[in-house]
Every structure is written in C-alpha cells, then in structure tokens.
mmCIF file with all atom_site columns, C-alpha atoms in Angstrom:
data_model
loop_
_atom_site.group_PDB
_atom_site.id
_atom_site.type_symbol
_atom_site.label_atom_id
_atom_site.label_alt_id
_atom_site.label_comp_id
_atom_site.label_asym_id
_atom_site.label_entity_id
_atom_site.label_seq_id
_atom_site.pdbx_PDB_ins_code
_atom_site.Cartn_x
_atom_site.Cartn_y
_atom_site.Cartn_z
_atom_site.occupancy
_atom_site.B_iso_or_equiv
_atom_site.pdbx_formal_charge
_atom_site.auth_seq_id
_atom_site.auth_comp_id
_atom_site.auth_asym_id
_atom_site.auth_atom_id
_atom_site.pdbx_PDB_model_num
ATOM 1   C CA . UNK E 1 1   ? 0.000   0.000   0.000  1.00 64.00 ? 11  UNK E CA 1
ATOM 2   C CA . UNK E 1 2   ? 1.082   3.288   -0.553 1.00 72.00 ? 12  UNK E CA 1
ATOM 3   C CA . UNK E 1 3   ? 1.844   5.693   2.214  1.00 70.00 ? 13  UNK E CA 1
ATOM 4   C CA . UNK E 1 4   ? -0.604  8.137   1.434  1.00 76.00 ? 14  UNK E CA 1
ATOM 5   C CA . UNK E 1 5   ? -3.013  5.254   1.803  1.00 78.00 ? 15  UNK E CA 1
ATOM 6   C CA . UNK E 1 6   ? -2.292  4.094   5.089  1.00 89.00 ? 16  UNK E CA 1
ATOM 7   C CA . UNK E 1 7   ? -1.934  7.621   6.589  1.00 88.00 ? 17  UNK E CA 1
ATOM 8   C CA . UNK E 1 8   ? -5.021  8.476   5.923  1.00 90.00 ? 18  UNK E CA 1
ATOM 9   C CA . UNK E 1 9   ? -7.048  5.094   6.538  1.00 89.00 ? 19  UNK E CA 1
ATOM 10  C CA . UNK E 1 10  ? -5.563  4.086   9.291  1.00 92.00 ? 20  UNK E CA 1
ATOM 11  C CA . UNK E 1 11  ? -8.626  4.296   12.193 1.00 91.00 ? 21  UNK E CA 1
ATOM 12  C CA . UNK E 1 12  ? -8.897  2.954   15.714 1.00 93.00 ? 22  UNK E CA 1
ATOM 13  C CA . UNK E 1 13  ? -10.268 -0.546  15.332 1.00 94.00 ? 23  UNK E CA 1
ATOM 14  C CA . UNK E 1 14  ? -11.976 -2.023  18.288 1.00 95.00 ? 24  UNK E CA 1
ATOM 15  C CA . UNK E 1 15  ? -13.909 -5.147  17.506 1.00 95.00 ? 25  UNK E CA 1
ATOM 16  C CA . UNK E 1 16  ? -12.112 -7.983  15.506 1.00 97.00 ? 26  UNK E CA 1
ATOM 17  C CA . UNK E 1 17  ? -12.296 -11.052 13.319 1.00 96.00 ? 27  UNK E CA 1
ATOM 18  C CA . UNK E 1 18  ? -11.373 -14.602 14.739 1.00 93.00 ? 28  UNK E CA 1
ATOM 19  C CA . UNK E 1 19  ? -8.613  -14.759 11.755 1.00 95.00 ? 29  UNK E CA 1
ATOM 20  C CA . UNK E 1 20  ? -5.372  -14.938 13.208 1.00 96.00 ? 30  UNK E CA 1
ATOM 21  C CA . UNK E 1 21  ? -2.918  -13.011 13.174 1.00 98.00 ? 31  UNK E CA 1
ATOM 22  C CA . UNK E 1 22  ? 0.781   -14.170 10.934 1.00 98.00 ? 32  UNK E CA 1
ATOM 23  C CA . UNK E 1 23  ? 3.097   -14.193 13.203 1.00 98.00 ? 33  UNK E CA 1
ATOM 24  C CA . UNK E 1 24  ? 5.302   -12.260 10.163 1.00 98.00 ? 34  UNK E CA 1
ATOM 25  C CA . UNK E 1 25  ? 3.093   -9.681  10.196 1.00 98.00 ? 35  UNK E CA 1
ATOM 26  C CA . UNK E 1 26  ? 3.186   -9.214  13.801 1.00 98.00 ? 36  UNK E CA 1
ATOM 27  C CA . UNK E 1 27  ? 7.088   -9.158  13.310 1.00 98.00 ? 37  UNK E CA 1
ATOM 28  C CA . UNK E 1 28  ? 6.807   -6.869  10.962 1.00 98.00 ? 38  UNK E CA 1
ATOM 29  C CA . UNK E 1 29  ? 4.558   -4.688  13.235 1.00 98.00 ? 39  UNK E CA 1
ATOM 30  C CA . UNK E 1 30  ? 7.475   -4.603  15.902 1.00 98.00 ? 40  UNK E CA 1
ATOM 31  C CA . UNK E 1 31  ? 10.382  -3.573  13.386 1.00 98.00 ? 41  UNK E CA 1
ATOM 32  C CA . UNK E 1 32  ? 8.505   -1.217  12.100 1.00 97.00 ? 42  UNK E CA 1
ATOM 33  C CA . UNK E 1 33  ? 8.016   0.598   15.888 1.00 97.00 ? 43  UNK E CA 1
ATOM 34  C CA . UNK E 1 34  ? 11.788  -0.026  16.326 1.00 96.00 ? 44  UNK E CA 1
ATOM 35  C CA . UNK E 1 35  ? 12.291  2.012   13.377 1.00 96.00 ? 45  UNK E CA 1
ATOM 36  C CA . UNK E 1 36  ? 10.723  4.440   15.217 1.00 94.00 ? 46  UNK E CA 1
ATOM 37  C CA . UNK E 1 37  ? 13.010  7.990   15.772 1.00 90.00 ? 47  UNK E CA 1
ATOM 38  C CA . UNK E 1 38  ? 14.136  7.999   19.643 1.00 83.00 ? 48  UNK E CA 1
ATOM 39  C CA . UNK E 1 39  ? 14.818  11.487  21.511 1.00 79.00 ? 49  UNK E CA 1
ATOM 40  C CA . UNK E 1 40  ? 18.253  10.749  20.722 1.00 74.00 ? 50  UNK E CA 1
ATOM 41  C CA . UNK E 1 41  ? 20.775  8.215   18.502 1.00 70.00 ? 51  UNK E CA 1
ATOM 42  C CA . UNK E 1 42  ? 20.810  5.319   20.316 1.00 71.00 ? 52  UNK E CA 1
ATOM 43  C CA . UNK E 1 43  ? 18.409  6.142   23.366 1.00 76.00 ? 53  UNK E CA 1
ATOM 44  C CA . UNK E 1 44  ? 15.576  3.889   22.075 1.00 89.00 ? 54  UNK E CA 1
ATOM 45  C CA . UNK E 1 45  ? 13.764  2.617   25.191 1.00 93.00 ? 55  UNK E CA 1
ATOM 46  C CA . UNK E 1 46  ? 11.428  0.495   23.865 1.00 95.00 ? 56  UNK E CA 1
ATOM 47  C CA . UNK E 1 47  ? 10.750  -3.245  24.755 1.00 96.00 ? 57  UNK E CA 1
ATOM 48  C CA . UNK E 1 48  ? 7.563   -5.409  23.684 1.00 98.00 ? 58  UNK E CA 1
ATOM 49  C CA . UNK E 1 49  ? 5.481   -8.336  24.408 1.00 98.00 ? 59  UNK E CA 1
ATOM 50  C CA . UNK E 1 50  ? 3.217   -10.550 22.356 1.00 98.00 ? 60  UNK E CA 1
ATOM 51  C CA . UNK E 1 51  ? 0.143   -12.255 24.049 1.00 98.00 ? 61  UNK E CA 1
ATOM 52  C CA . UNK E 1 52  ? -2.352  -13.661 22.826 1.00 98.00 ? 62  UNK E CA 1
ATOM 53  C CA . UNK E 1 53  ? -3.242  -16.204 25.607 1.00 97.00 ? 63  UNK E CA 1
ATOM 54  C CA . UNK E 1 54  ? -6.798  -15.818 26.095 1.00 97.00 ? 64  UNK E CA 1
ATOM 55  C CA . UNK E 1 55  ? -6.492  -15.463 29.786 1.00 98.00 ? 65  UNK E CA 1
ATOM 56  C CA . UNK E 1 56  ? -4.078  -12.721 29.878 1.00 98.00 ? 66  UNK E CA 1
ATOM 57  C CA . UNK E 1 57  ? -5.720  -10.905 27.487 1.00 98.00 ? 67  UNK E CA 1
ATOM 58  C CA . UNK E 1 58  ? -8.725  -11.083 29.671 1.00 97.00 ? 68  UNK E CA 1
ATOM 59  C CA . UNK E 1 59  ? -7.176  -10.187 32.328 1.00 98.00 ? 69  UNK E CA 1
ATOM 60  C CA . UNK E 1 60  ? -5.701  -7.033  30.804 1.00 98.00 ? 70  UNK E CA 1
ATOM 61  C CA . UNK E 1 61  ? -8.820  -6.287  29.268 1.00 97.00 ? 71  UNK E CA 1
ATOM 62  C CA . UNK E 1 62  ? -10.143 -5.887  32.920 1.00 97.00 ? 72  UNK E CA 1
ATOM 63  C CA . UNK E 1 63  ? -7.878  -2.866  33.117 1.00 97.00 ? 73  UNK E CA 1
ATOM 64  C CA . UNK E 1 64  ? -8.125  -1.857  28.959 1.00 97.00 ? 74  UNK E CA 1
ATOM 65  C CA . UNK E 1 65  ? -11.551 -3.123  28.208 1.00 97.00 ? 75  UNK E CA 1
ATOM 66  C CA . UNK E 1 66  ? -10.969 -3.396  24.022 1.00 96.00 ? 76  UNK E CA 1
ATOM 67  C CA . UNK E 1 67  ? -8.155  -5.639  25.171 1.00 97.00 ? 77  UNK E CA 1
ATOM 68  C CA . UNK E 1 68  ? -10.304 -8.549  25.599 1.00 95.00 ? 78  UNK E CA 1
ATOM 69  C CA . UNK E 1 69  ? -11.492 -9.673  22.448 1.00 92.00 ? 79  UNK E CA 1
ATOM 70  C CA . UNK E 1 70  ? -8.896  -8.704  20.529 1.00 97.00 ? 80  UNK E CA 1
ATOM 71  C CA . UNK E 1 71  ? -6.189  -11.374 19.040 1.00 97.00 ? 81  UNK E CA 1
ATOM 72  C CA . UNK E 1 72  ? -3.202  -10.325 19.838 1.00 98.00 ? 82  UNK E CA 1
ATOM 73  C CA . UNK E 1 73  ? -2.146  -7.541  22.057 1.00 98.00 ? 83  UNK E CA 1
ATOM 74  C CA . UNK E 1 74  ? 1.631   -5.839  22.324 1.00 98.00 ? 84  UNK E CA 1
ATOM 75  C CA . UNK E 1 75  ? 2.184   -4.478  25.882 1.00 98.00 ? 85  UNK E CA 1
ATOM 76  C CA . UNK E 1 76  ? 5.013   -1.393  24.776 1.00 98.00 ? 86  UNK E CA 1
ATOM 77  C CA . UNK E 1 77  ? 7.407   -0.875  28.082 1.00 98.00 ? 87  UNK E CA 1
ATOM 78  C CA . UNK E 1 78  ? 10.132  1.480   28.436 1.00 96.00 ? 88  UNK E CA 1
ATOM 79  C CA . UNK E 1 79  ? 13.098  0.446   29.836 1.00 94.00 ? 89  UNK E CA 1
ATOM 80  C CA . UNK E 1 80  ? 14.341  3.689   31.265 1.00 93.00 ? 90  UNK E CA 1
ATOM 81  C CA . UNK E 1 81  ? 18.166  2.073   31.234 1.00 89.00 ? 91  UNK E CA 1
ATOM 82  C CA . UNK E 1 82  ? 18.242  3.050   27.802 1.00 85.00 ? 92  UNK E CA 1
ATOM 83  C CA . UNK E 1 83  ? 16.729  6.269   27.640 1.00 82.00 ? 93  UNK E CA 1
ATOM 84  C CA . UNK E 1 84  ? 18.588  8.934   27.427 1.00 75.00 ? 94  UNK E CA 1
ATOM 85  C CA . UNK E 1 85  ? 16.651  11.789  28.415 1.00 75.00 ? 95  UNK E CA 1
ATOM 86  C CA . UNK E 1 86  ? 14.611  10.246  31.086 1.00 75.00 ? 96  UNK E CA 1
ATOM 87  C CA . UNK E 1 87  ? 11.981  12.828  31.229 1.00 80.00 ? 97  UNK E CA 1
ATOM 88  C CA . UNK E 1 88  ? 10.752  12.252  27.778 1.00 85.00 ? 98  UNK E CA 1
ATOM 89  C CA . UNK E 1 89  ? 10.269  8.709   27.016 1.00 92.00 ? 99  UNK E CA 1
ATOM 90  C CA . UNK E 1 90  ? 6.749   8.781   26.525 1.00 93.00 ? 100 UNK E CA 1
ATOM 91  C CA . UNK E 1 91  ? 7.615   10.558  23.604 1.00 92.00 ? 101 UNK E CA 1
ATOM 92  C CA . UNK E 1 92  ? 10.141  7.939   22.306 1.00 93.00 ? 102 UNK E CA 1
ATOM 93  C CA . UNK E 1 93  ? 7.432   5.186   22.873 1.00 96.00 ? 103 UNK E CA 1
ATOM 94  C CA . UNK E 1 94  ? 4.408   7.153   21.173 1.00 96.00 ? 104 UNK E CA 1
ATOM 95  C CA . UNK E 1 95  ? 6.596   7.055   18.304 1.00 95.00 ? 105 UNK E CA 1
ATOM 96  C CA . UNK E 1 96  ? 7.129   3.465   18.297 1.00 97.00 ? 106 UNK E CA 1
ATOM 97  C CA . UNK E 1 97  ? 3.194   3.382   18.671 1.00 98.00 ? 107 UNK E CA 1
ATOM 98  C CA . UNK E 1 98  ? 2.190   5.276   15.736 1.00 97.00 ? 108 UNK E CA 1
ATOM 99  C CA . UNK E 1 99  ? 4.483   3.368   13.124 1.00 97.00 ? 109 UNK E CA 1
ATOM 100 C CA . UNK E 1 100 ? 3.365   0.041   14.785 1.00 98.00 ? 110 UNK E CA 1
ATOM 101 C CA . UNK E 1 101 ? -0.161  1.143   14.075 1.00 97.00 ? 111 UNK E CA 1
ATOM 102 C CA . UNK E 1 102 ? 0.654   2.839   10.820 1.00 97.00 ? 112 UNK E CA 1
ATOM 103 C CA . UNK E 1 103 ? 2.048   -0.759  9.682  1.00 97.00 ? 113 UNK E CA 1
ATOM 104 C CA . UNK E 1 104 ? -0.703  -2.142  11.012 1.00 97.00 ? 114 UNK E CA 1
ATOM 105 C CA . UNK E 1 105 ? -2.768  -0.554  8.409  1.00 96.00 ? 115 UNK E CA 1
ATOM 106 C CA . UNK E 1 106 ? -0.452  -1.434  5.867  1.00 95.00 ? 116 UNK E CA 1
ATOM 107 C CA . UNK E 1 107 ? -0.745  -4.860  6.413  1.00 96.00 ? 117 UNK E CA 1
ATOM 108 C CA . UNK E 1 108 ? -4.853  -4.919  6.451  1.00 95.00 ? 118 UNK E CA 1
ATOM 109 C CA . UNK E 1 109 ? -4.921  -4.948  9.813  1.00 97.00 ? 119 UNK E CA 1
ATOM 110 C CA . UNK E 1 110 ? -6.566  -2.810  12.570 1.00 96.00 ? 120 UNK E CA 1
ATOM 111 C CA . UNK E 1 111 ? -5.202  -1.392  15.838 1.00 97.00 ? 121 UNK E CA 1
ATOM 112 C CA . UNK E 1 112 ? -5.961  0.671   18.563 1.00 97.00 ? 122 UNK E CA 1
ATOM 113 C CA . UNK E 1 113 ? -4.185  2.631   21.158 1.00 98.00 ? 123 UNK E CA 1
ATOM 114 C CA . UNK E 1 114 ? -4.849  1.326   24.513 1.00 98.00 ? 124 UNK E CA 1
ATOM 115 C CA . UNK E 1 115 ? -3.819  3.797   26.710 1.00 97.00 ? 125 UNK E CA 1
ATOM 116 C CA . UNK E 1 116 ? -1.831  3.583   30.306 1.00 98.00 ? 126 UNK E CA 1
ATOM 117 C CA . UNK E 1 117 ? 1.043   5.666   31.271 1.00 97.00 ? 127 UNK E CA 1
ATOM 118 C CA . UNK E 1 118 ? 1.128   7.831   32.638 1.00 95.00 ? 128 UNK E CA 1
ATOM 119 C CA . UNK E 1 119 ? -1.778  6.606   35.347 1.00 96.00 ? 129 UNK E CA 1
ATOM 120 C CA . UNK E 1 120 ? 0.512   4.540   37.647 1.00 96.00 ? 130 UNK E CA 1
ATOM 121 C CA . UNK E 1 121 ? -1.777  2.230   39.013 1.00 97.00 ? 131 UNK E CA 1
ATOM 122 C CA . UNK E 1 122 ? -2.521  0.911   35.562 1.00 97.00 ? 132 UNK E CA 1
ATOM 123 C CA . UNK E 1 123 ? 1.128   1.216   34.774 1.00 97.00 ? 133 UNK E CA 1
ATOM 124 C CA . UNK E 1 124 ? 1.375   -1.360  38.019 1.00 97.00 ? 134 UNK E CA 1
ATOM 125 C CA . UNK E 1 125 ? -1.548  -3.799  37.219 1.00 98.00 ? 135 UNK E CA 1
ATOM 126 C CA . UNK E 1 126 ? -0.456  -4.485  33.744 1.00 98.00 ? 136 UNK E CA 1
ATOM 127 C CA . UNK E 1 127 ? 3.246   -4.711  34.776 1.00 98.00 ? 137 UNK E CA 1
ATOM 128 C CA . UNK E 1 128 ? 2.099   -7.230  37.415 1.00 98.00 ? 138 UNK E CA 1
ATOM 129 C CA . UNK E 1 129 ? -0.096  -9.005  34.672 1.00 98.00 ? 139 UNK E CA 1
ATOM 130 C CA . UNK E 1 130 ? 3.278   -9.046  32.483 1.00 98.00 ? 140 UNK E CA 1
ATOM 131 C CA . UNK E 1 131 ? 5.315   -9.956  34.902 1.00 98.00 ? 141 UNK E CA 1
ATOM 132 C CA . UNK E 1 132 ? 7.898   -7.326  35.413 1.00 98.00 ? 142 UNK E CA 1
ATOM 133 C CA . UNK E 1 133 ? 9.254   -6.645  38.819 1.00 96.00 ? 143 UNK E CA 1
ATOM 134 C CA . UNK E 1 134 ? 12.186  -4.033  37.804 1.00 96.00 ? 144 UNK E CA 1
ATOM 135 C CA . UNK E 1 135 ? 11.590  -0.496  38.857 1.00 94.00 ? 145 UNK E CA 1
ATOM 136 C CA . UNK E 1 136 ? 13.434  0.907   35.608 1.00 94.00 ? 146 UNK E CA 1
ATOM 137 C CA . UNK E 1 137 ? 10.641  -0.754  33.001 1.00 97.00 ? 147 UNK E CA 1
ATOM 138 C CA . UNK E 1 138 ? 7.514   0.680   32.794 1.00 97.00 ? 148 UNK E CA 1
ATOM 139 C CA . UNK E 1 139 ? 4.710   0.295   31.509 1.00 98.00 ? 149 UNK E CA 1
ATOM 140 C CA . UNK E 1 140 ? 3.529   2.340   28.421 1.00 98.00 ? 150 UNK E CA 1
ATOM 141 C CA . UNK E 1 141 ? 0.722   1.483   26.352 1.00 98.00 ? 151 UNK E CA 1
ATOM 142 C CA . UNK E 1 142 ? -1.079  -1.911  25.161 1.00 98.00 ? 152 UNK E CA 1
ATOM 143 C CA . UNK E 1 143 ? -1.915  -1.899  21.417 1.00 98.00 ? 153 UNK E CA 1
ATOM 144 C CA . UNK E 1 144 ? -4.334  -4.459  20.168 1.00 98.00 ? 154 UNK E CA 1
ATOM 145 C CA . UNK E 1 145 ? -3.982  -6.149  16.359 1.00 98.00 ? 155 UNK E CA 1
ATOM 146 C CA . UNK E 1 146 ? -6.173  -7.651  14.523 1.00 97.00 ? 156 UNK E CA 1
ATOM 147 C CA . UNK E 1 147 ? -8.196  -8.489  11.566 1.00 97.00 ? 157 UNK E CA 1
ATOM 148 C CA . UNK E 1 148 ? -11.148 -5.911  11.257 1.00 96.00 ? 158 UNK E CA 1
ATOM 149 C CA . UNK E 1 149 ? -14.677 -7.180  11.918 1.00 94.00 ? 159 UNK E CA 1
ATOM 150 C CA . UNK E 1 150 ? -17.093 -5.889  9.760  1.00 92.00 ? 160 UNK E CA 1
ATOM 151 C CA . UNK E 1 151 ? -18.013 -2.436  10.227 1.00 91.00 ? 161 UNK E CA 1
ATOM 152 C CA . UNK E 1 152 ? -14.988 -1.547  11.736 1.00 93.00 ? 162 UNK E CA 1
ATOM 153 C CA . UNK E 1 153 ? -12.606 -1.791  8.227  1.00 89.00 ? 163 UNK E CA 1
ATOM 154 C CA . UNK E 1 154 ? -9.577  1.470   8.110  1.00 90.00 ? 164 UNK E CA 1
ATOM 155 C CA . UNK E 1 155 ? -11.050 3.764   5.778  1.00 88.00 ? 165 UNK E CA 1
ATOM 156 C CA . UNK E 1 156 ? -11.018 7.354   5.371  1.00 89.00 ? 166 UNK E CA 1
ATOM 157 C CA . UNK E 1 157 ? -12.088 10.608  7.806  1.00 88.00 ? 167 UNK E CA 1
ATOM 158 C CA . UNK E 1 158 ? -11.258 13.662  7.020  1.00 90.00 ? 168 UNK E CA 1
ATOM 159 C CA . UNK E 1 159 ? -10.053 15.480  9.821  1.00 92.00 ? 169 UNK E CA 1
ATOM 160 C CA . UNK E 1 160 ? -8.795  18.257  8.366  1.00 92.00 ? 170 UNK E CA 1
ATOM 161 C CA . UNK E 1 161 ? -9.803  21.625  9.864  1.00 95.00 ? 171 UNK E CA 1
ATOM 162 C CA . UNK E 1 162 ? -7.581  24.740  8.289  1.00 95.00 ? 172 UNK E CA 1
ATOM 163 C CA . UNK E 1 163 ? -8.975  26.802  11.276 1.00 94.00 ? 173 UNK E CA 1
ATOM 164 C CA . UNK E 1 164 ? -5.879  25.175  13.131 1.00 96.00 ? 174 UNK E CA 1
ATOM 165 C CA . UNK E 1 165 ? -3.630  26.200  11.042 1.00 96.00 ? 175 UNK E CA 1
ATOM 166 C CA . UNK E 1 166 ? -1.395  29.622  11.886 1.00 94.00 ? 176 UNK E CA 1
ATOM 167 C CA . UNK E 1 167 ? 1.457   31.080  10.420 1.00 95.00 ? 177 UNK E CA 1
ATOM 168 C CA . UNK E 1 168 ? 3.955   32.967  12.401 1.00 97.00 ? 178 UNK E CA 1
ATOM 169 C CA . UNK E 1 169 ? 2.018   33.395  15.636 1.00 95.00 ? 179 UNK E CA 1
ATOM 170 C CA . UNK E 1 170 ? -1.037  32.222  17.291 1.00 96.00 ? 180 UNK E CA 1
#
C-alpha cells in the first residue's frame, strides 16, 4: 500500500475477526516501531510483548476493556536504562506506537491505542499481569492487532480543519 493510503485510513479498530494473526506480520509490526526515531541516537527505550493467551488478554482487558477480544495484544514498556533523556520517554514510545499502528494498516490490519502511562496504578496492574518486577521498566501502552470485523474496516475521515492552522504566531 502506498503511504498516502495508510496515513489516511488508518482508524482505531476495536472489535475484531477470529482470523489470526501471521506471526510475520506481527514481526513486521514490531520492526517497524523499532524504526521508530528515539529522543536521541541510540536512546531507544522500547521493549515489547506478544500475548495472545486468552487469559491474559482477559485479564488485561479488565484494566483496557478493548483488550479482551482482541487477538493479539503488544504491551510497549520502556526500559528507562536506555533512555537517554529520562523525562521524555513517553515521547520515544508514542513514536514506536504510531508506526506500529501505521504498519498495522499497511498490512490490512486494525489497531488501537490502549492507553496507560502515565496513570501509575494501571502502569502497576499491567506490569504485574506481564510480569515485570524491575523499577526501571515501565509500563507504556497496550496496542491491540487484529483483523477488522465488519463495520470496523480502516477507511477514510477527514479530519482536516484549516482553522488550526497559523502562520507565524497564534
């Protein structure tokens, strides 16, 4: 697919298919978040983990309710050993996010966002879930994958709004 494509189609996707998922395109789906640009050469934080056992995604999904359902789920943690800046490394990992989703797409897949730093008790009861125990990973986002079910296929919204645009100042 072409970029343009999958920029603009790619949409939060939170019911799925019972197709499974390739486990090369779920590979694919983590290089493409390493590829990700980090808040400096080098300081890339990020660290991943596939489930799709049933149980755990239940129980994660009692936290993130679109978990459950869903798949396959990637639980993105930061190990904070390799970030650089340590104040920004929610940045570094919300890139790795977006091209994971934005691959996604590409692939014919959905995705969604699943939301949990920086809410520490979340951040905890996932990690817990996981089963990390180390003070210097945490606990970032979970992003579900998936086959679309129907009615819930990437396709085009225009969110454009030139009203947001300004030149020079506000």
């Amino acid at each position: 697919m072409d970029f343009e494509y999958v920029i603009n189609n790619r949409r939060s996707i939170r019911e799925y298919s019972n197709q499974i998922v390739e486990d090369e395109k779920i590979t694919k789906i983590i290089k493409a978040g390493m590829q990700a640009p980090g808040s400096r050469l080098g300081a890339e934080p990020w660290e991943f983990i596939i489930i799709k056992n049933k149980d755990v995604l239940n129980k994660l999904g009692e936290i993130k309710p679109h978990v459950t359902g869903a798949p396959v789920a990637i639980v993105l943690v930061a190990n904070l050993e390799r970030s650089f800046y340590k104040s920004v490394w929610q940045q570094d990992m919300s890139a790795a996010a977006e091209n994971m989703l934005l691959e996604a797409t590409n692939l014919g897949l959905g995705g969604l966002w699943n939301g949990v730093a920086p809410t520490e008790d979340r951040m905890e009861a996932i990690a817990k879930i996981v089963g990390i125990n180390d003070e210097n990973l945490k606990v970032f986002c979970i992003i579900t994958i998936g086959y679309p079910a129907e009615g819930w296929e990437n396709k085009f919204l225009d969110k454009f709004d030139e009203s947001r645009i300004h030149y020079e100042n506000y």
